XYZ file of C-alpha atoms in Angstrom:
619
model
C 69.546 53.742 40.305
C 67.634 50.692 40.674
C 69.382 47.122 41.633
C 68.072 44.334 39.639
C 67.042 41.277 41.969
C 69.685 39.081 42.292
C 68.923 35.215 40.822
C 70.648 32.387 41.601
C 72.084 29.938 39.648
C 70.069 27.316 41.323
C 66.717 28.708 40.075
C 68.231 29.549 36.640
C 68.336 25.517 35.788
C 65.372 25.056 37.770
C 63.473 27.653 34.974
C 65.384 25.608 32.329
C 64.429 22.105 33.573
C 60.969 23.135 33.436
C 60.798 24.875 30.167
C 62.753 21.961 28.543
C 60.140 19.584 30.113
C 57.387 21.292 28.939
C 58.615 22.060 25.540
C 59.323 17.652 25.540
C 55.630 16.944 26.654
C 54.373 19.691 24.064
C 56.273 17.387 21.185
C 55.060 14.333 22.444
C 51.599 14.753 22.996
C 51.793 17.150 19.385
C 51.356 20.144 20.800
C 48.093 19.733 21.482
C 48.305 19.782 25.779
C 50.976 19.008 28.452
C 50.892 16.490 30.227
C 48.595 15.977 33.516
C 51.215 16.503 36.406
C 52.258 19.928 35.650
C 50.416 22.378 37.509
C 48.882 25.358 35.061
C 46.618 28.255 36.157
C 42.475 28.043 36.843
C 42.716 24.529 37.611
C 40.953 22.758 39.860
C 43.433 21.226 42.399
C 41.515 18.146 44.715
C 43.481 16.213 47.486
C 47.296 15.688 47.266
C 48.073 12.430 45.717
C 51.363 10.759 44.155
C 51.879 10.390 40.428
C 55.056 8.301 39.029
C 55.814 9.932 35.272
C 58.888 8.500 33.175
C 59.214 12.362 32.216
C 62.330 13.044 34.340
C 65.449 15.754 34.451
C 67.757 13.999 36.644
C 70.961 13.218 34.773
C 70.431 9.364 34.816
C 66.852 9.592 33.823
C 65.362 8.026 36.688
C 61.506 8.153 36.945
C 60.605 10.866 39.549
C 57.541 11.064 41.137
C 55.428 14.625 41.014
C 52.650 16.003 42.872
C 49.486 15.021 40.740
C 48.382 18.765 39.931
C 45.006 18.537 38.602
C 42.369 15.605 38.332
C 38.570 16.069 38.145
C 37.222 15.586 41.766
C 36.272 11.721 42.613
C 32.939 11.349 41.682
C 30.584 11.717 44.773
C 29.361 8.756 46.739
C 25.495 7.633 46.470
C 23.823 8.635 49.493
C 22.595 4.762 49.944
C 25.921 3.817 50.123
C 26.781 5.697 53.179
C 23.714 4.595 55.133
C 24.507 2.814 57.603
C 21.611 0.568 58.394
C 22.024 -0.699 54.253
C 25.211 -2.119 55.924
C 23.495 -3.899 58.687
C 21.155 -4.682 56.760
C 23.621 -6.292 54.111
C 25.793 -8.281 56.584
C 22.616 -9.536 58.373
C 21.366 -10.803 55.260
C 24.580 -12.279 54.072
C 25.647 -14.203 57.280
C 22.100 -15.273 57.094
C 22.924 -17.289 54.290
C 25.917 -19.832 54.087
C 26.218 -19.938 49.881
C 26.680 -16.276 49.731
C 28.485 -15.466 52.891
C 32.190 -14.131 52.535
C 34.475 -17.092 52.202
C 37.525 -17.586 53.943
C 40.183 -20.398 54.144
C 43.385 -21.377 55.390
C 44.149 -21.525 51.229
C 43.185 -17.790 50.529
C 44.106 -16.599 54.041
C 47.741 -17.173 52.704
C 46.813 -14.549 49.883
C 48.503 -11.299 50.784
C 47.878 -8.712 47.664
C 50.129 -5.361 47.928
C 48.101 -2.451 46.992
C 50.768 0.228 47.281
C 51.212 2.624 44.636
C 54.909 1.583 44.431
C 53.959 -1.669 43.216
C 53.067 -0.129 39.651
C 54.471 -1.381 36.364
C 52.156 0.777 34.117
C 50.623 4.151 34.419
C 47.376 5.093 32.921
C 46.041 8.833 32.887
C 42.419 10.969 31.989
C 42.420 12.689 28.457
C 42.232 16.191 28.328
C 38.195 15.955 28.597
C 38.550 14.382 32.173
C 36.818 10.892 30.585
C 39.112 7.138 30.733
C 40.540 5.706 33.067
C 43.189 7.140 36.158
C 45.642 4.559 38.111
C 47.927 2.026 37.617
C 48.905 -1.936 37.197
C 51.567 -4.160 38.751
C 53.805 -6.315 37.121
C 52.775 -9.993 37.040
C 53.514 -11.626 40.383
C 52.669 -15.578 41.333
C 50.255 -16.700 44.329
C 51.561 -19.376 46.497
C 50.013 -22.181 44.608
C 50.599 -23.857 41.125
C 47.850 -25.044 38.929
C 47.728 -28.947 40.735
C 47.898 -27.107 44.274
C 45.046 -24.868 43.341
C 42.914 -27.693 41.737
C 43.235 -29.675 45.060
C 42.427 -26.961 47.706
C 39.456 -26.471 45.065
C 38.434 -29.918 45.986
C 39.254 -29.093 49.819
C 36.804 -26.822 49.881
C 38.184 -23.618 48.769
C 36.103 -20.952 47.335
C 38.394 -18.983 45.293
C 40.396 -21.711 44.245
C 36.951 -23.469 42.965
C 35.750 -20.246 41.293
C 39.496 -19.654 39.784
C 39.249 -23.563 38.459
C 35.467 -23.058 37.460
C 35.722 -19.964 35.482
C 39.081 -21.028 33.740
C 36.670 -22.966 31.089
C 37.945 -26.257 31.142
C 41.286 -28.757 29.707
C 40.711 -27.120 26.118
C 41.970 -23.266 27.922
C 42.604 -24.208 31.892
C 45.028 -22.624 34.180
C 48.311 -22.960 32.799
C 51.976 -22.850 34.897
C 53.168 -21.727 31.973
C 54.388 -18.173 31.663
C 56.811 -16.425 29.321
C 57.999 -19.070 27.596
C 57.898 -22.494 28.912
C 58.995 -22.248 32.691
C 56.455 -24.336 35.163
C 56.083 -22.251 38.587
C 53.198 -20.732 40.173
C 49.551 -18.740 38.869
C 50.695 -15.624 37.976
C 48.238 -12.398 38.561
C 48.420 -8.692 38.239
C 46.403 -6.013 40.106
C 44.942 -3.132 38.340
C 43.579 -0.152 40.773
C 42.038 2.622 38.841
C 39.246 4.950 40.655
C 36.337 3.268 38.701
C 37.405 -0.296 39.624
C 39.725 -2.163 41.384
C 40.775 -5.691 39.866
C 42.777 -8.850 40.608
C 43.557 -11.096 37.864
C 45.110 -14.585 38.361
C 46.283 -15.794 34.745
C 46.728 -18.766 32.204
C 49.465 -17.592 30.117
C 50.590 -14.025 29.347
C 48.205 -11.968 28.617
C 45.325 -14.180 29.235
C 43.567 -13.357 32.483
C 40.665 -14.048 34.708
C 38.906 -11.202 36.642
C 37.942 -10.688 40.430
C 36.815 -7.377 41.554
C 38.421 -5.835 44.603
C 35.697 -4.488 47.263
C 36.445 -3.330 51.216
C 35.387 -5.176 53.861
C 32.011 -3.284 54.646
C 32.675 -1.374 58.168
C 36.812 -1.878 57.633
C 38.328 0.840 58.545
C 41.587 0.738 56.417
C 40.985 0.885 52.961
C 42.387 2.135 49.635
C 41.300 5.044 48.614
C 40.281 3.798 45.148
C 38.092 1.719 46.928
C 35.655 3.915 48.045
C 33.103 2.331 49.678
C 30.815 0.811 48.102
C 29.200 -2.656 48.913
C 29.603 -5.660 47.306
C 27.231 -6.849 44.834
C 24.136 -8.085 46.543
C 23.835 -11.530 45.467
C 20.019 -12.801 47.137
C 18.004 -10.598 45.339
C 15.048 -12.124 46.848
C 15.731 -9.888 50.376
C 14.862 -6.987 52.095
C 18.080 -5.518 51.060
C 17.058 -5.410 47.730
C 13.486 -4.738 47.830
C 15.059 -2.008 49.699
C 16.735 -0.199 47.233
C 14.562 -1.084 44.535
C 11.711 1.178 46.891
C 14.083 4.377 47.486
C 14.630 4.111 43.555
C 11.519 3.970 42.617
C 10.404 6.921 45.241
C 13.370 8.963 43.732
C 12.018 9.089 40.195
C 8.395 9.404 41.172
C 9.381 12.853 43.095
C 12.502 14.027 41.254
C 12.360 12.631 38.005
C 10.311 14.769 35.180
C 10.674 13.108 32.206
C 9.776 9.698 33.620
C 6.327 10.784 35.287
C 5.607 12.909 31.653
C 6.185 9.310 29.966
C 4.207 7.177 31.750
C 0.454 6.886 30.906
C -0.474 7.155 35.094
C -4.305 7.295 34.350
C -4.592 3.958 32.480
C -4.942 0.499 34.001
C -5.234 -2.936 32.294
C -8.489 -5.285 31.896
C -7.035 -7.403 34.061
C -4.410 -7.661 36.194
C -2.922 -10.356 38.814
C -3.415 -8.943 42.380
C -0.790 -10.117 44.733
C -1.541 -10.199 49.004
C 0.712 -11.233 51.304
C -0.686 -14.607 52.918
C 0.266 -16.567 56.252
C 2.085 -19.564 54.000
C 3.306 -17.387 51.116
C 1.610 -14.857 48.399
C -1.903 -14.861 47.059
C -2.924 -14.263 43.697
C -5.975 -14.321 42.004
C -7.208 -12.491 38.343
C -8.963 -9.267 38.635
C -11.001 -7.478 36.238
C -11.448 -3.771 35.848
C -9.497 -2.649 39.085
C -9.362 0.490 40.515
C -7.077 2.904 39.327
C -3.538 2.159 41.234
C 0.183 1.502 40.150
C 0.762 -1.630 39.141
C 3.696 -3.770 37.497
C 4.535 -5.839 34.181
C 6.204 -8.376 33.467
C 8.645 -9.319 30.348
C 9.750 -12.528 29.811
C 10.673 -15.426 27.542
C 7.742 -18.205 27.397
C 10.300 -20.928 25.916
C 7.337 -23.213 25.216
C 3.664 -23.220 26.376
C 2.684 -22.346 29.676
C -0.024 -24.736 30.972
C -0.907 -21.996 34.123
C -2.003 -19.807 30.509
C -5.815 -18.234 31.328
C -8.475 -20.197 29.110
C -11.987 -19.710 29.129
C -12.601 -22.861 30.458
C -10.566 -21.972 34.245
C -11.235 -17.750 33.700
C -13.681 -17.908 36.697
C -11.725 -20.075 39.105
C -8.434 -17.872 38.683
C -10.913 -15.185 39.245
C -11.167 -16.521 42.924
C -7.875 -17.807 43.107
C -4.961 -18.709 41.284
C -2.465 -21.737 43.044
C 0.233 -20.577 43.562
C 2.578 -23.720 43.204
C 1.055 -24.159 39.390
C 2.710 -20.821 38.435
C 6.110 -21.353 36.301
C 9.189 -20.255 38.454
C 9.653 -17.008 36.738
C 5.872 -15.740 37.095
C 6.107 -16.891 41.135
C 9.614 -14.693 41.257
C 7.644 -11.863 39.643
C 5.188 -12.055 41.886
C 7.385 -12.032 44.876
C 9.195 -8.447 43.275
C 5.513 -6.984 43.455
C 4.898 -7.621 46.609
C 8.287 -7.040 47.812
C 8.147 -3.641 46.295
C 4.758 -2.827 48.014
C 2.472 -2.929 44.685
C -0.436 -4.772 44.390
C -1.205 -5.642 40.501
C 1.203 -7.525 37.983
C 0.286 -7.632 34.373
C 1.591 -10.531 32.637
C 0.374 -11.598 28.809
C -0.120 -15.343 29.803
C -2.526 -14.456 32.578
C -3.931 -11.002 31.497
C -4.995 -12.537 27.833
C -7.747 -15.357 27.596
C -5.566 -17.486 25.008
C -8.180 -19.232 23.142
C -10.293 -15.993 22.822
C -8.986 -14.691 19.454
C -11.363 -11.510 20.224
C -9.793 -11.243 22.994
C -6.170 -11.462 21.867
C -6.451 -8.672 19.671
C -8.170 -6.128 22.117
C -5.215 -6.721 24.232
C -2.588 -6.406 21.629
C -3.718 -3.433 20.329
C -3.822 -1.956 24.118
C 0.331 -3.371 24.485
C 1.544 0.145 24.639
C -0.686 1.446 26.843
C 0.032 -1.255 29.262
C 3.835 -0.845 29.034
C 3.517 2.847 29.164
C 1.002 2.755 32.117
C 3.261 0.373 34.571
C 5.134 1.567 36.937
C 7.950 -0.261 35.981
C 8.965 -3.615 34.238
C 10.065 -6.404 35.626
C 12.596 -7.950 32.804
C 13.886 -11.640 33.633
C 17.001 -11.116 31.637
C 18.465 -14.286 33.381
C 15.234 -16.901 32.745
C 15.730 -18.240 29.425
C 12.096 -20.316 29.985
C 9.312 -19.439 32.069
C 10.442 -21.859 34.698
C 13.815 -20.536 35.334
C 13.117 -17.895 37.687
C 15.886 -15.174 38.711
C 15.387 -14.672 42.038
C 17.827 -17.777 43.090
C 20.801 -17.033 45.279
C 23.639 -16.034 43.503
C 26.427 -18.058 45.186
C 28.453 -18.638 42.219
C 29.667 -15.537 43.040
C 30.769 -15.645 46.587
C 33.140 -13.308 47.380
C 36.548 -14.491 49.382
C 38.209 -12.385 51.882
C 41.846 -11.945 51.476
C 45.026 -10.252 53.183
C 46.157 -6.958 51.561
C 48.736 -4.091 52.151
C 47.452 -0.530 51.565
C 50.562 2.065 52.270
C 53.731 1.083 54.011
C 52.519 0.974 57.351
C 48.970 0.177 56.704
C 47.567 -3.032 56.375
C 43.695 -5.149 56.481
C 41.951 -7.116 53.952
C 39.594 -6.728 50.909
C 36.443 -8.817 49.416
C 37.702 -10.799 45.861
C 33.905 -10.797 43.923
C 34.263 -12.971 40.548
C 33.255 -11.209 37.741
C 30.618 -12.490 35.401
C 31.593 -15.305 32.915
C 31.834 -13.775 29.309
C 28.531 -14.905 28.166
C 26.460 -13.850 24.959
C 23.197 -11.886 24.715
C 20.628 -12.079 27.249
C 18.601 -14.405 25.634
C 15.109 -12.011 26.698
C 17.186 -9.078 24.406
C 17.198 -11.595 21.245
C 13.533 -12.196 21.103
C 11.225 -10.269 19.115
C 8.157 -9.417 21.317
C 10.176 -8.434 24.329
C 11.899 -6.001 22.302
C 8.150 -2.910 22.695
C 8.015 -4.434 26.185
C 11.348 -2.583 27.457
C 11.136 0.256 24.866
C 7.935 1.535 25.838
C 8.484 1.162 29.929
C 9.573 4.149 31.471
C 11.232 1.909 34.603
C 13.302 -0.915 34.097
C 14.286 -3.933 36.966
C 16.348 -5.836 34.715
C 17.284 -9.161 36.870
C 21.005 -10.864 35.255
C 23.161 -13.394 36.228
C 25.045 -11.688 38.663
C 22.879 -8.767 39.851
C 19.826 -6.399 39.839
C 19.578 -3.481 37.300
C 17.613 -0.522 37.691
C 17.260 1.772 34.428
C 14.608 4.906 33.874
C 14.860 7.566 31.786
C 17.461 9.169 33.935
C 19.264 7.218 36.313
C 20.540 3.734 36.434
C 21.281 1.787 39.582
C 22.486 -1.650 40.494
C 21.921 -3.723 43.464
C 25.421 -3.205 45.451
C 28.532 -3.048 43.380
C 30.378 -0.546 41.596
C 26.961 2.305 40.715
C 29.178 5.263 40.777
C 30.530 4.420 37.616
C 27.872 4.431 35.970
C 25.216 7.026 35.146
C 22.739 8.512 32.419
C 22.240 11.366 29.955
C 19.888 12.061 27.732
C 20.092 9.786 24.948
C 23.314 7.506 25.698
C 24.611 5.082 28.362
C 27.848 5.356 29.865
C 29.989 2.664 31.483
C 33.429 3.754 32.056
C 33.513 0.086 33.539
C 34.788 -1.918 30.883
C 34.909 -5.261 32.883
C 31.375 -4.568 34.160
C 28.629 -7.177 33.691
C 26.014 -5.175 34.166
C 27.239 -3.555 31.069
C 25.537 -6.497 29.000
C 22.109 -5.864 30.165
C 22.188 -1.904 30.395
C 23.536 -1.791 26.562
C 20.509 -3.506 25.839
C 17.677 -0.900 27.839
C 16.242 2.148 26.513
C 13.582 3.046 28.814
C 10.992 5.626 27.021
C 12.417 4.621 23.194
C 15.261 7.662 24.035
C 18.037 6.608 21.539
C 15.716 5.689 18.753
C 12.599 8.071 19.704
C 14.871 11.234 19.582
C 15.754 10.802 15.735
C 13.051 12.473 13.450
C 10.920 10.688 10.810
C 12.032 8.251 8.687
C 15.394 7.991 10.578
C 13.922 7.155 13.964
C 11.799 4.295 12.691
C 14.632 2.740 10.353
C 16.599 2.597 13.761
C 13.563 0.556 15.240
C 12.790 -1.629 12.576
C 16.848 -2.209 12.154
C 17.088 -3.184 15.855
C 13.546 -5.206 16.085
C 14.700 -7.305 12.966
C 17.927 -8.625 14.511
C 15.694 -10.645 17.127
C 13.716 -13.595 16.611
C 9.963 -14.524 16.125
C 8.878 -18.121 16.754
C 6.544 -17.565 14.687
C 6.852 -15.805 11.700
C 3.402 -14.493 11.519
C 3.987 -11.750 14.169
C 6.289 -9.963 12.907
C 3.972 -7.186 12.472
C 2.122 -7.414 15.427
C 5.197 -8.029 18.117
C 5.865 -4.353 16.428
C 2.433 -2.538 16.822
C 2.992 -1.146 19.895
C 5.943 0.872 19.031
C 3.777 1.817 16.060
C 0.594 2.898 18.529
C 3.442 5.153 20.281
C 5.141 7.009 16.991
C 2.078 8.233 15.869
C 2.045 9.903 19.127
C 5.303 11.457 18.947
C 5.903 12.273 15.057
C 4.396 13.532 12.106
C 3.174 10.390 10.521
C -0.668 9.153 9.244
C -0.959 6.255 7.406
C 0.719 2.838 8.588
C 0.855 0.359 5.536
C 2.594 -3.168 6.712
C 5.724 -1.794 8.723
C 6.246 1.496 6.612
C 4.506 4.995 6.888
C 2.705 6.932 4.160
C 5.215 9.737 4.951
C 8.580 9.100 3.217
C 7.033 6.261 1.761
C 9.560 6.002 -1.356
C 12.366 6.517 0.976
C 11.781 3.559 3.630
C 10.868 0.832 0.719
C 14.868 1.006 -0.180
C 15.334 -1.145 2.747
C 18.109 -3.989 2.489
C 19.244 -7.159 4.357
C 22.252 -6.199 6.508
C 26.056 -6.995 5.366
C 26.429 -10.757 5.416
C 23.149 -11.379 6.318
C 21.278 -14.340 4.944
C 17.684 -13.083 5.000
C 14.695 -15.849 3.709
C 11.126 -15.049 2.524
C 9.031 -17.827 3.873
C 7.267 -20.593 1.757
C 3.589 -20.144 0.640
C 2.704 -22.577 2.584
C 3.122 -20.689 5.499
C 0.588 -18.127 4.855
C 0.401 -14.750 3.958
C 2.474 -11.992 6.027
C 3.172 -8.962 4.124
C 3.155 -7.531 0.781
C 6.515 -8.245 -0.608
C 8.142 -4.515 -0.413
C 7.547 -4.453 3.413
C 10.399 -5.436 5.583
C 8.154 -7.709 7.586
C 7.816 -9.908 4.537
C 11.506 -11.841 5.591
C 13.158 -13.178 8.114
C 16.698 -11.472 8.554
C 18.253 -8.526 9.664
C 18.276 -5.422 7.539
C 19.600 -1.791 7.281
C 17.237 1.174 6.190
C 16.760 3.216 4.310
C 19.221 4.830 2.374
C 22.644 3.057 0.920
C 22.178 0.968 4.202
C 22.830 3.726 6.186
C 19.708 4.795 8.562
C 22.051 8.042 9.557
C 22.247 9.400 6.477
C 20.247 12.564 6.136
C 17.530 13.209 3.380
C 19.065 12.745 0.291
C 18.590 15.240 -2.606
C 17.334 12.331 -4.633
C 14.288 12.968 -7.628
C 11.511 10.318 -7.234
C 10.180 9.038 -10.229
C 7.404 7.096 -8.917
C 4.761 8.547 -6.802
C 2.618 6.837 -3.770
C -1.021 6.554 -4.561
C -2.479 3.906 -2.843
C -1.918 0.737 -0.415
């Protein structure tokens, strides 16, 4: 006779407590998966960590805290980021300069943030595909200051206190005791720490909050592991740091990346380009024509007005032999400084590279736009400038980051950097202007320069000049940002290096996306509408099965694309006659407005099984 294993009592409610746990999380969640901190077979298991779960089956229903079971591994660190000599080379550059050197105070010294896992009010988990967002947020605590105190240690010289006042907006919505009701006391905050970003946000009122993002000291030894570490954003773009990085990128994608060297026209070059040499008080330009067959750079920009450093005829041969240097707009000497920074030799830029009162002229190098933007080896995009004198390779020291006390575990303690997010600006104003729109589509390498920091974008990578680039990253045909609070968010949404969004939709739907986007940007003048388009044109001839071009629409699908409409709530004008002739009146180009194509408004809509009862026969 066999004996049956004796069980305990004690593991009998153990086997309960879990099956009536698991059956509650099965209900809650619909059925549809338990929750995260149950361990369940073939699972990939990374490094021990704490979870706190309101699931509980104690008899007073007191959160317990479980061993996390499974979480897709923390996504690898960039190999630039653990170089050391980047970190030299960062703090070097930093102390170098007092406007963008870590700030610290007897005011913000007395800021002591508590990082401890304990200190969470609200728990946030991964879906079941891995994607969101994984840690947690405190309840809203108070800094040692009320708004008066913090307004005069902003006038004491305080950095964070300054930043906190400057980016509250002003009297109309400024920093505000009140909190919950009508109780004066101190600025309240809360901290969120998730694995794709760590924030600190001082408040106004509930629920209104300003953002600071949470980096490690760079060679600090105690750190959060959320943290990572990463470096903060590198605010003097105009350094070796960043001509740096924007090198190993560029090497990367020349020797790793296939789709970007397939893109890129590599055996065309320009009429004429700028050539830039370094010189013993600065850079030397001066026009070339016909150059030798090398990589070279372009430029996109917003004019905002005429540029009086334009080529003409009349000063073709002296720029020939020289161009001065302190005549260039501030934007055009910035671009110049990237080249040569870089290590290229040759900008194209349309104000130089195009004899302006040469109407000949104008049109040879119009029609070549997309060879030009295809043949660069990258594009220099002053997102920032909003005129030609702007420039964007200032200092960036409204972002100065302030170095703060902070607690890590119970017996662990050191200090973090505080980096101000971006203000909450709109569009770029390069990204709302109708002949930059080709320039960006057609490059196959983007350095987008914004407010806060350098973007790099190709066809399969992005990068950004110190900050959080792990959470961020490229497939074929979308952009992901699990960084919600990110500002580099507002420039990447806007590149699409090698037309891949639009490009990979077939004929008509591709070119209603285009035309949809290109419309929702602005001419200055109205007669280009068709030609600030032509390159993109030049381009989709290569890549689809179209002919004929007829003002904006293709012989192919004809019928289909002239259903074309102006976009919901859109006021869209034709323009007087006494502006001239633009387009025949079914084109698209003949208004100003934004519109949807082709079908019902919606350009995803597949062919419909519609019966024509006209017929194309001639434009």
């Amino acid at each position: 006779m066999t004996t049956a294993p004796m069980i305990s009592l004690e593991t009998i409610h153990q086997g309960n407590r879990a099956s009536r746990a698991r059956e509650r999380d099965l209900i809650r969640n619909d059925g549809r998966f338990p929750w995260r901190h149950f361990r369940l077979p073939n699972r990939q298991l990374p490094r021990g960590e704490w979870y706190s779960s309101d699931n509980s089956d104690s008899e007073d229903d007191t959160p317990k805290r479980f061993k996390l079971g499974y979480w897709p591994p923390a996504p690898t660190q960039p190999e630039e980021l653990l170089d050391d000599s980047l970190t030299t080379l960062h703090l070097q550059e930093v102390e170098s300069r007092p406007e963008t050197a870590v700030h610290s105070c007897h005011y913000c010294s007395s800021i002591f943030l508590d990082l401890r896992r304990k200190q969470a009010s609200h728990t946030t988990r991964r879906d079941r595909t891995g994607s969101g967002e994984k840690g947690w947020r405190t309840s809203e605590k108070k800094l040692d200051l009320n708004v008066e105190q913090a307004t005069a240690a902003a006038e004491d010289g305080c950095n964070f206190y300054a930043t906190l006042v400057r980016l509250d907006g002003g009297p109309s919505k400024g920093l505000n005791n009140e909190h919950f009701g009508m109780a004066q006391g101190r600025i309240p905050y809360q901290i969120t720490m998730q694995q794709d970003a760590c924030v600190f946000s001082p408040g106004r009122r509930a629920g209104e909050f300003l953002d600071f993002v949470l980096y490690p000291v760079p060679r600090e030894k105690s750190s959060h592991p959320y943290l990572g570490h990463e470096l903060p954003p590198n605010l003097l773009p105009n350094s070796q740091l960043s001509f740096r990085r924007v090198r190993g990128w560029l090497d990367e994608c020349r020797l790793s990346h296939t789709r970007c060297n397939t893109f890129q026209h590599q055996s065309f070059m320009p009429k004429r380009l700028i050539e830039v040499t370094a010189a013993d008080k600065g850079i030397r330009a001066r026009l070339v024509t016909n150059a030798p067959l090398a990589p070279y750079a372009a430029l996109s920009y917003c004019w905002g007005g005429d540029q009086k450093s334009k080529t003409i005829k009349q000063i073709l041969a002296d720029y020939e032999k020289n161009i001065p240097f302190d005549t260039l707009p501030q934007t055009l000497q910035d671009a110049l400084a990237v080249t040569l920074g870089v290590g290229l030799r040759y900008l194209w830029v349309d104000a130089m590279a195009i004899v302006r009162d040469d109407p000949n002229d104008i049109e040879d190098q119009i029609s070549q736009m997309h060879r030009i933007y295809l043949g660069a080896s990258f594009t220099i995009a002053a997102a920032q400038a909003v005129t030609s004198s702007d420039g964007f390779l200032a200092p960036r020291s409204q972002y100065q980051p302030t170095k703060v006390k902070a607690r890590f575990d119970d017996n662990v303690f050191g200090e973090v950097l505080l980096a101000p997010k971006a203000e909450e600006f709109g569009d770029y104003n390069l990204f709302t202007r109708g002949w930059t729109f080709q320039e960006t589509q057609l490059s196959s390498r983007i350095l987008a320069y914004g407010r806060r920091e350098l973007v790099y974008c190709c066809l399969e990578r992005i990068h950004r000049d110190g900050g959080y680039e792990r959470a961020m990253y490229r497939v074929p045909g979308h952009t992901y940002d699990h960084f919600a609070r990110d500002p580099a968010r507002q420039i990447v949404r806007h590149l699409d290096p090698g037309n891949q969004n639009y490009g990979a939709n077939s004929h008509p739907v591709g070119w209603g996306h285009m035309v949809a986007a290109y419309m929702n940007r602005f001419l200055t003048n109205g007669a280009d509408k068709l030609p600030a388009i032509s390159a993109m044109a030049e381009e989709y001839v290569r890549t689809q099965p179209v002919t004929s071009y007829h003002a904006g629409l293709w012989k192919e699908y004809f019928l289909r694309q002239v259903l074309w409409k102006t976009s919901f709530r859109e006021t869209a004008t034709r323009p007087p006659a006494s502006a001239g002739y633009r387009a025949p009146s079914w084109s698209w180009a003949a208004i100003d407005g934004g519109i949807t194509a082709w079908v019902n408004g919606n350009i995803w809509q597949p062919e419909p099984t519609y019966t024509y009862t006209a017929s194309l026969l001639d434009v």
